[in-house]
GROMACS .gro file of C-alpha atoms in nm:
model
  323
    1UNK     CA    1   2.034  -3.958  -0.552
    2UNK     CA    2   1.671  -4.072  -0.520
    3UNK     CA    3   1.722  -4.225  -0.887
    4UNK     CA    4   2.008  -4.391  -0.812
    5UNK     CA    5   1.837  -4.554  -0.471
    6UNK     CA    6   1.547  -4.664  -0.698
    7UNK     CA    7   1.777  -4.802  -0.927
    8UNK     CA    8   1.955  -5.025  -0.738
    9UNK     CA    9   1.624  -5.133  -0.535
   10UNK     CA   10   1.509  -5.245  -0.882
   11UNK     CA   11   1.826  -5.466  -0.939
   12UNK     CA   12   1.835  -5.610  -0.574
   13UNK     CA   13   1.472  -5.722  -0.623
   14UNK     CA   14   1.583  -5.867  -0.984
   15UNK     CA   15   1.856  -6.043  -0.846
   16UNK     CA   16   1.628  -6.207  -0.580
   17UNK     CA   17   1.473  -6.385  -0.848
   18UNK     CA   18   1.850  -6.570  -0.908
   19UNK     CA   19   1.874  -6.962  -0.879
   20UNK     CA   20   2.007  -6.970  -0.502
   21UNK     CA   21   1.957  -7.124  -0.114
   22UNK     CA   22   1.893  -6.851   0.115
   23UNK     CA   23   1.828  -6.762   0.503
   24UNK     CA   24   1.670  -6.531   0.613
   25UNK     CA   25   1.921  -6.412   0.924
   26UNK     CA   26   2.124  -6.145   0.859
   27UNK     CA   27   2.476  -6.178   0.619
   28UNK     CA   28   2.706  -6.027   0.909
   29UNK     CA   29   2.561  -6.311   1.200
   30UNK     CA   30   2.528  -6.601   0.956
   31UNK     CA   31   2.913  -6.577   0.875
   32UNK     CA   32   2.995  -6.545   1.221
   33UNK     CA   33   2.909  -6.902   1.296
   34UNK     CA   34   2.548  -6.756   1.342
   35UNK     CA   35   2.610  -6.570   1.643
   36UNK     CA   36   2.325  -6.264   1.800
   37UNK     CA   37   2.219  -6.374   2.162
   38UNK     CA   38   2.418  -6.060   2.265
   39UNK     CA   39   2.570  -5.877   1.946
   40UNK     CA   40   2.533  -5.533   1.879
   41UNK     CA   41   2.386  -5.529   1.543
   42UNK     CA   42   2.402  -5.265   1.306
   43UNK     CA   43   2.230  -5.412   1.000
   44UNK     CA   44   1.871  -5.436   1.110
   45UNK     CA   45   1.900  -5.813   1.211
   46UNK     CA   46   1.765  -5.823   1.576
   47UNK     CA   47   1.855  -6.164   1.678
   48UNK     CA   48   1.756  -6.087   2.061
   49UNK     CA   49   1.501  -5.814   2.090
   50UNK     CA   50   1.674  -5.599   2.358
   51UNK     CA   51   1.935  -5.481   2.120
   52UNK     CA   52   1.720  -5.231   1.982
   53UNK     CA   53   1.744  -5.017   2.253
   54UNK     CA   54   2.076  -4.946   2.158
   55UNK     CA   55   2.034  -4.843   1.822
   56UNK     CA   56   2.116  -4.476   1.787
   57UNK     CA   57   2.007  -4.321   1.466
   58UNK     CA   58   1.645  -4.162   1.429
   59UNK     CA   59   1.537  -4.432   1.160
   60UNK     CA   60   1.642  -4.619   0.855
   61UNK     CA   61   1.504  -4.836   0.637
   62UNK     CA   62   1.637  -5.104   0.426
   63UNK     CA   63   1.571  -5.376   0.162
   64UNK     CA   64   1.747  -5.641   0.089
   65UNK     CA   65   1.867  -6.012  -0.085
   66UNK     CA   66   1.957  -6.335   0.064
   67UNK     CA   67   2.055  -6.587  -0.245
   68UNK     CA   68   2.321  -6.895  -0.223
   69UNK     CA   69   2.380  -7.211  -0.336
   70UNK     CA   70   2.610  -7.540  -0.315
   71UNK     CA   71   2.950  -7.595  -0.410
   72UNK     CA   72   3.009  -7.936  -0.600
   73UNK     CA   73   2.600  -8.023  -0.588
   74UNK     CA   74   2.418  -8.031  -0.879
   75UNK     CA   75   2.102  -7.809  -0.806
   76UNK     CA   76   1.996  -7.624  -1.087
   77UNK     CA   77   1.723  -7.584  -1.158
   78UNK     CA   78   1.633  -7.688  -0.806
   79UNK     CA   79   1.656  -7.377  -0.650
   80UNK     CA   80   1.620  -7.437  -0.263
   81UNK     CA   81   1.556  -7.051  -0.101
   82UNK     CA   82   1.550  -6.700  -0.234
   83UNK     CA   83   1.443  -6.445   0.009
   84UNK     CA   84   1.349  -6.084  -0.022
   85UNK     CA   85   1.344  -5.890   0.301
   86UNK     CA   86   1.274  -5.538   0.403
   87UNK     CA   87   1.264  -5.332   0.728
   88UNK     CA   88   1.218  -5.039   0.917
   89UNK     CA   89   1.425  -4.956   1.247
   90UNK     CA   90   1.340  -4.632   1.455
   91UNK     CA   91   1.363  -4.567   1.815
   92UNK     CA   92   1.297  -4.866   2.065
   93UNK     CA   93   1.135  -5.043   1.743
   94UNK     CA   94   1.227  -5.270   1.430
   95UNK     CA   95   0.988  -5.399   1.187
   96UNK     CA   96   1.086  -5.642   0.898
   97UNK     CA   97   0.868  -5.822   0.628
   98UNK     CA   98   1.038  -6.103   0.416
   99UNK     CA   99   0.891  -6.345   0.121
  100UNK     CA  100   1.064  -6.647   0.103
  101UNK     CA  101   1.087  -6.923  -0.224
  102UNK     CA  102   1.190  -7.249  -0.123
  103UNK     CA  103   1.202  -7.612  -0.360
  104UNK     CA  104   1.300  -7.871  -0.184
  105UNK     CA  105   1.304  -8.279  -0.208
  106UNK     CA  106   1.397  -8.285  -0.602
  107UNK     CA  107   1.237  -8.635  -0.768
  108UNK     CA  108   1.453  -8.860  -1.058
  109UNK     CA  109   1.122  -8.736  -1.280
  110UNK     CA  110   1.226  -8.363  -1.251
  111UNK     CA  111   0.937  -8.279  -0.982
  112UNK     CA  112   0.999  -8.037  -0.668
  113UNK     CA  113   0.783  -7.933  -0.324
  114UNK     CA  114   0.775  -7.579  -0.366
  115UNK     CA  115   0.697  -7.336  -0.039
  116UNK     CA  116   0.644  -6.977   0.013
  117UNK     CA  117   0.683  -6.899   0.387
  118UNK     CA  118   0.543  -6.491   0.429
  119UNK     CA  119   0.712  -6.366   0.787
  120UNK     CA  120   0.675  -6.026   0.973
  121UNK     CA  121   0.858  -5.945   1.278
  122UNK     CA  122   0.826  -5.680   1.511
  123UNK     CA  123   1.067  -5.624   1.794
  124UNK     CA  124   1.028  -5.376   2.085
  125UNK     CA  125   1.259  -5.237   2.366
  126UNK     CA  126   1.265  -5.021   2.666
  127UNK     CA  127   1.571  -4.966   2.884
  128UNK     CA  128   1.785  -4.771   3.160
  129UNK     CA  129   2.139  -4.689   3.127
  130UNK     CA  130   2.345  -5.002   2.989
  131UNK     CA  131   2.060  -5.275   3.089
  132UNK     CA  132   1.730  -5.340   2.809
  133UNK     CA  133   1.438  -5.532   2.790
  134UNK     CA  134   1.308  -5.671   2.429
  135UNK     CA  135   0.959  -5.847   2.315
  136UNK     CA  136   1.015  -5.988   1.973
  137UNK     CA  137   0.714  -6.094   1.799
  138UNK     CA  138   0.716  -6.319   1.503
  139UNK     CA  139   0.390  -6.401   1.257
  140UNK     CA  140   0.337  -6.547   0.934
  141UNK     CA  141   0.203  -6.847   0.649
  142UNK     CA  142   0.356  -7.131   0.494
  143UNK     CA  143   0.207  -7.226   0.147
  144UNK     CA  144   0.299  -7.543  -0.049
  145UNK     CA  145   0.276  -7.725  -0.390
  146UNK     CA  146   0.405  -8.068  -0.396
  147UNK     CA  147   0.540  -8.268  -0.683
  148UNK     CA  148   0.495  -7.994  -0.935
  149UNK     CA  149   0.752  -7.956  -1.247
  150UNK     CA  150   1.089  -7.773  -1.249
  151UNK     CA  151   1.330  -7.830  -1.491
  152UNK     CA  152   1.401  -7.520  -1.650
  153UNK     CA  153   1.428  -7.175  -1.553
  154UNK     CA  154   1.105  -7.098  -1.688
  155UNK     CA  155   0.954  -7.338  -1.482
  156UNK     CA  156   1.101  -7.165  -1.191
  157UNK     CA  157   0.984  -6.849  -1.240
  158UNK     CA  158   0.600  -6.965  -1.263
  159UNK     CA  159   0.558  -7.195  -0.982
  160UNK     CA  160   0.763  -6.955  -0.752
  161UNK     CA  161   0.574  -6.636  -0.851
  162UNK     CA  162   0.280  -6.714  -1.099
  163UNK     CA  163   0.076  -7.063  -1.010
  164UNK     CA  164  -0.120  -7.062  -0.780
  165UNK     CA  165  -0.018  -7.247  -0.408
  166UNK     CA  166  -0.291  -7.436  -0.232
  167UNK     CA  167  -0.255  -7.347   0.128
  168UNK     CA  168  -0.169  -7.671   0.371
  169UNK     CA  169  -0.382  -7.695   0.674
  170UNK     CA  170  -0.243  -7.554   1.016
  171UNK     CA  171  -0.012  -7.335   0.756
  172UNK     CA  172  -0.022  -7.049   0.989
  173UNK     CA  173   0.297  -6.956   1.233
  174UNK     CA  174   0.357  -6.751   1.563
  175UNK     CA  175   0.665  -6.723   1.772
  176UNK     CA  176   0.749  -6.497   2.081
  177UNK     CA  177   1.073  -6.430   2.198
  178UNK     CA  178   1.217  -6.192   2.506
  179UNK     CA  179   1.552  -6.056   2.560
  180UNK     CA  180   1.773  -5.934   2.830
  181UNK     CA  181   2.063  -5.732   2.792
  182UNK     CA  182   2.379  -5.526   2.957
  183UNK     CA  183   2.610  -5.310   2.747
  184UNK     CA  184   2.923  -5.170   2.948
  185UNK     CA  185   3.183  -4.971   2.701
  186UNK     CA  186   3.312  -5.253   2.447
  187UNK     CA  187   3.129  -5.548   2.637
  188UNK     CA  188   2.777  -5.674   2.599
  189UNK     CA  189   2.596  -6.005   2.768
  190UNK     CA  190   2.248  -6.120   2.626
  191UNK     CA  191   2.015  -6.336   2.764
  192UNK     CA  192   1.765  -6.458   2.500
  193UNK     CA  193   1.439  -6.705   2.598
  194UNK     CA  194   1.330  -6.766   2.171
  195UNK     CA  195   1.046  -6.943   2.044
  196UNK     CA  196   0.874  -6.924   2.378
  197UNK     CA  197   0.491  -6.993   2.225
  198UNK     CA  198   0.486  -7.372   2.082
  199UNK     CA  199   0.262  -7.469   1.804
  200UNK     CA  200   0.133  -7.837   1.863
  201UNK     CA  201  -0.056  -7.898   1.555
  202UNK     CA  202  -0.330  -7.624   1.544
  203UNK     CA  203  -0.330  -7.519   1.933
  204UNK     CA  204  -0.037  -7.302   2.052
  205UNK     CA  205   0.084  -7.344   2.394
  206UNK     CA  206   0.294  -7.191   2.605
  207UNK     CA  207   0.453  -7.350   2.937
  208UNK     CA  208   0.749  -7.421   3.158
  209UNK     CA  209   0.909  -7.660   2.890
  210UNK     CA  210   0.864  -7.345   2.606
  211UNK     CA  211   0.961  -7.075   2.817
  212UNK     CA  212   1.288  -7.244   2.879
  213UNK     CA  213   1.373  -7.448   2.587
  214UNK     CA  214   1.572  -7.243   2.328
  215UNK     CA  215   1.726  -7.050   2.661
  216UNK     CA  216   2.056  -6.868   2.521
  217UNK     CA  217   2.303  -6.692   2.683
  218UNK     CA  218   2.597  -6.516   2.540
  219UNK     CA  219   2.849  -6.243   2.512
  220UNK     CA  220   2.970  -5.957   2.272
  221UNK     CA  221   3.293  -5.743   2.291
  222UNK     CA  222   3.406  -5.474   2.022
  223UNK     CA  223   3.688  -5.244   2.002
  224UNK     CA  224   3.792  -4.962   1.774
  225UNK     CA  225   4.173  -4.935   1.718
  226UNK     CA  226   4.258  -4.574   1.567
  227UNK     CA  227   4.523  -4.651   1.304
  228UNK     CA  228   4.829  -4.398   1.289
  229UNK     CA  229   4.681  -4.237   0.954
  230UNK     CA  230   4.403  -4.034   1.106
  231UNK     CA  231   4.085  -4.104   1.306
  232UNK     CA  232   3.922  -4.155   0.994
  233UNK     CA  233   4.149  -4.485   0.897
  234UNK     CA  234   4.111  -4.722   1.175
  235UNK     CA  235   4.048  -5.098   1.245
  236UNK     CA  236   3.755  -5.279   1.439
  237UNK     CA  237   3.765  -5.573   1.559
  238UNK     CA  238   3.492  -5.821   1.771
  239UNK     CA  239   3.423  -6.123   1.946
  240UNK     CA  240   3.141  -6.328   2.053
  241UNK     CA  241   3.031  -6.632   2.198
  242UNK     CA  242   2.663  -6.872   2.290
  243UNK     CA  243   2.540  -7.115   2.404
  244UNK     CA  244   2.180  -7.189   2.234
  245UNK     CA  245   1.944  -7.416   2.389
  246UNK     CA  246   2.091  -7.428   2.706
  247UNK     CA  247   1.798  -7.658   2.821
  248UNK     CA  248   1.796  -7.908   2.575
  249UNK     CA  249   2.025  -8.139   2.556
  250UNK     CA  250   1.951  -8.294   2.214
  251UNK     CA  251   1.998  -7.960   2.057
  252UNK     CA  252   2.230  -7.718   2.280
  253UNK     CA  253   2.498  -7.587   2.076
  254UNK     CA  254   2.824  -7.307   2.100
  255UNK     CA  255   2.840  -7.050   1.825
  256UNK     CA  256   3.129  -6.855   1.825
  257UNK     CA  257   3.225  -6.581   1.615
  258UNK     CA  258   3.503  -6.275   1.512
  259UNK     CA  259   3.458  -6.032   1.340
  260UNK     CA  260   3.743  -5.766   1.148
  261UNK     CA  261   3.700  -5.422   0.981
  262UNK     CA  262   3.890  -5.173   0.814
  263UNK     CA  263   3.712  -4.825   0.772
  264UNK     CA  264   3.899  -4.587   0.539
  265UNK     CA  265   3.668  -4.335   0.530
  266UNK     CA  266   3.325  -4.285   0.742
  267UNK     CA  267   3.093  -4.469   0.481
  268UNK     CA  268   3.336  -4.717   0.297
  269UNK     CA  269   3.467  -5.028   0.497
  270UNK     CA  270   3.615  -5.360   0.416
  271UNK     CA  271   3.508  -5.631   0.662
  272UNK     CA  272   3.680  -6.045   0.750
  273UNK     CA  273   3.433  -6.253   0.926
  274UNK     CA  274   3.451  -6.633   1.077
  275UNK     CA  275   3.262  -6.852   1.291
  276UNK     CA  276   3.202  -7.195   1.404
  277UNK     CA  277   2.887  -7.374   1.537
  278UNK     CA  278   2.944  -7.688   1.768
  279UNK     CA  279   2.622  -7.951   1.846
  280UNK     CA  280   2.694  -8.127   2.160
  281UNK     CA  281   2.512  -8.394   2.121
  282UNK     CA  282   2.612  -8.414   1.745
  283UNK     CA  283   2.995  -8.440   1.691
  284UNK     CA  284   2.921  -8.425   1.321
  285UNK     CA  285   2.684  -8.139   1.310
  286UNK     CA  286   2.984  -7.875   1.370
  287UNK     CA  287   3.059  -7.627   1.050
  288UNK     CA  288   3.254  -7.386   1.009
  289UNK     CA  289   3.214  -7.031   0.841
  290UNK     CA  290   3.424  -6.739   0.651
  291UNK     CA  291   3.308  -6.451   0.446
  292UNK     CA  292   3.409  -6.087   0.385
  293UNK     CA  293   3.183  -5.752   0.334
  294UNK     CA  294   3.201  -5.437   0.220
  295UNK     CA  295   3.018  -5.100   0.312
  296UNK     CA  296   3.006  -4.781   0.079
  297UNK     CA  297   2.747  -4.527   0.157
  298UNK     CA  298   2.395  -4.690   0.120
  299UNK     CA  299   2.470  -5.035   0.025
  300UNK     CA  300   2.624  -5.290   0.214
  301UNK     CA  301   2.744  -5.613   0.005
  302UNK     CA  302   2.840  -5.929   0.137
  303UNK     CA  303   2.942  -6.326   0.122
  304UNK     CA  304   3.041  -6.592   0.253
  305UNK     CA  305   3.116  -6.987   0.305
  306UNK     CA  306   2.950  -7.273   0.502
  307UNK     CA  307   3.186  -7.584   0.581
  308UNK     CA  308   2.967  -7.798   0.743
  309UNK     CA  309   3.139  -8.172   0.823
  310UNK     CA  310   2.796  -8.397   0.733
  311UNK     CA  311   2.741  -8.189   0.424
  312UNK     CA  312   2.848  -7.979   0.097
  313UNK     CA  313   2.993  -7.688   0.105
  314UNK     CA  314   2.753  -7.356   0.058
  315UNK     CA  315   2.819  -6.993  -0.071
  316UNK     CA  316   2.570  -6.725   0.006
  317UNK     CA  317   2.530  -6.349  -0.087
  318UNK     CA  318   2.387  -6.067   0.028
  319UNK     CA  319   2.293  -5.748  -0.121
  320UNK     CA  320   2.116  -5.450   0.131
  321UNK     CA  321   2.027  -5.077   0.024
  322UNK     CA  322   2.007  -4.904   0.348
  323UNK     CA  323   1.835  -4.550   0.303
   0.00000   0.00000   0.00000
């Protein structure tokens, strides 16, 4: 068993190294129209703090791959994100390191920026009964090349993980967020204040205007339907809704989200997933999402699609070895 985990943590951090765009938010959230204010999460992606507390195993940890690219665009070999992630989750706590590769801004003479963003997160709860608390606290680096050469997969390889990056000035990153949230049987409600420290060029601030800007509120309900075959063969299903910068008007947004699984057996399940995203301001910001997962003991595999209306089409994929 140990062999076969080491195994496949050597071919998720090969196939990290694949020509793709990636996030770094979790598979499940992202193809629910990118939904978390006040979802229950069960892989290790903590999008409000407080839902930690209701985590219920002892600890796990868990490493992981975020790759995807466009449909119809012509990208290679300007590969926009690869991201390798891995975390920790025990009681009342969740840590999580990621490296991502990013190219961006591709030139007629075959030149790239290239970034490497370096993020921990920590996230920490306390509760009582069906109401928690959450401090989530965010720190990192961006480093940056610009206008360096990429035009073959070679070239990818060395400026992503060989050359050397010269750091850009003010390069350095931290964000605080805080979480609220009630859980009663199949219905949660989240209340997340995110990004509450702002960074204004090399001084960080915090005030009224952070505290409250990216304000979101939101609500989660699951149920488990028993199927006639046994307690063992039985459907899940889920819901959820936000509203994301409630404050701001130039950026508030709806996410919703739905979520179906079929569990055969206790660690195999098949899972259906859509979303859609909505900018208020921004009629033609809206996109639309559907992808599908599976679970079999350890590793969790999943994909899905981005429709967005002012863009192309995007496919991502996840791979996570949970142990």
């Amino acid at each position: 068993m140990k062999g076969l985990k080491a195994f496949m943590a050597s071919v998720l951090c090969l196939l990290a190294m694949a020509p793709a765009v990636a996030r770094n938010v979790g598979p499940r959230l992202a193809a629910m129209g990118g939904v978390g204010v006040a979802v229950i999460d069960d892989s290790q992606t903590y999008s409000n703090p407080a839902s930690v507390y209701f985590y219920d195993g002892e600890y796990s940890f868990l490493l992981g791959t975020y790759l995807s690219d466009y449909i119809g665009v012509a990208s290679w070999p300007y590969v926009p994100s690869t991201t390798i992630k891995g975390a920790f989750t025990g009681q009342r706590m969740a840590l999580d390191f990621s490296v991502s590769f990013d190219s961006e801004n591709p030139r007629e003479s075959g030149n790239v920026d290239v970034y490497q963003t370096t993020t921990i997160d920590v996230n920490l709860s306390a509760g009582y009964g069906p109401v928690s608390v959450g401090l989530g606290i965010s720190g990192g680096s961006v480093r940056q090349r610009l206008d360096v050469p990429m035009n073959h997969m070679g070239d990818y390889l060395m400026q992503l993980f060989l050359a050397q990056y010269d750091r850009v000035v003010n390069s350095e990153f931290l964000q605080v967020k805080a979480g609220l949230m009630v859980k009663r049987n199949q219905l949660s409600l989240g209340v997340l204040f995110d990004n509450i420290l702002d960074k204004d060029g090399a001084k960080t601030t915090f005030n009224f205007r952070t505290l409250f800007a990216h304000t979101g509120i939101g609500f989660y309900w699951s149920r488990d339907e028993y199927s006639k075959r046994g307690q063992m063969n039985h459907l899940v299903y889920s819901l959820a809704g936000e509203i994301d910068n409630l404050f701001t008007s130039s950026s508030r947004c709806m996410n919703l989200g739905g979520e179906l699984v079929f569990r055969l057996v206790r660690d195999f399940s098949i899972s259906a997933r859509a979303g859609y995203s909505h900018v208020f301001s921004h009629t033609e910001q809206s996109r639309y999402t559907f992808g599908v997962g599976l679970y079999t003991g350890n590793l969790k595999a999943s994909t899905y699609l981005e429709f967005p209306n002012d863009g192309p089409i995007s496919i991502s994929m996840n791979g996570t070895l949970e142990f």
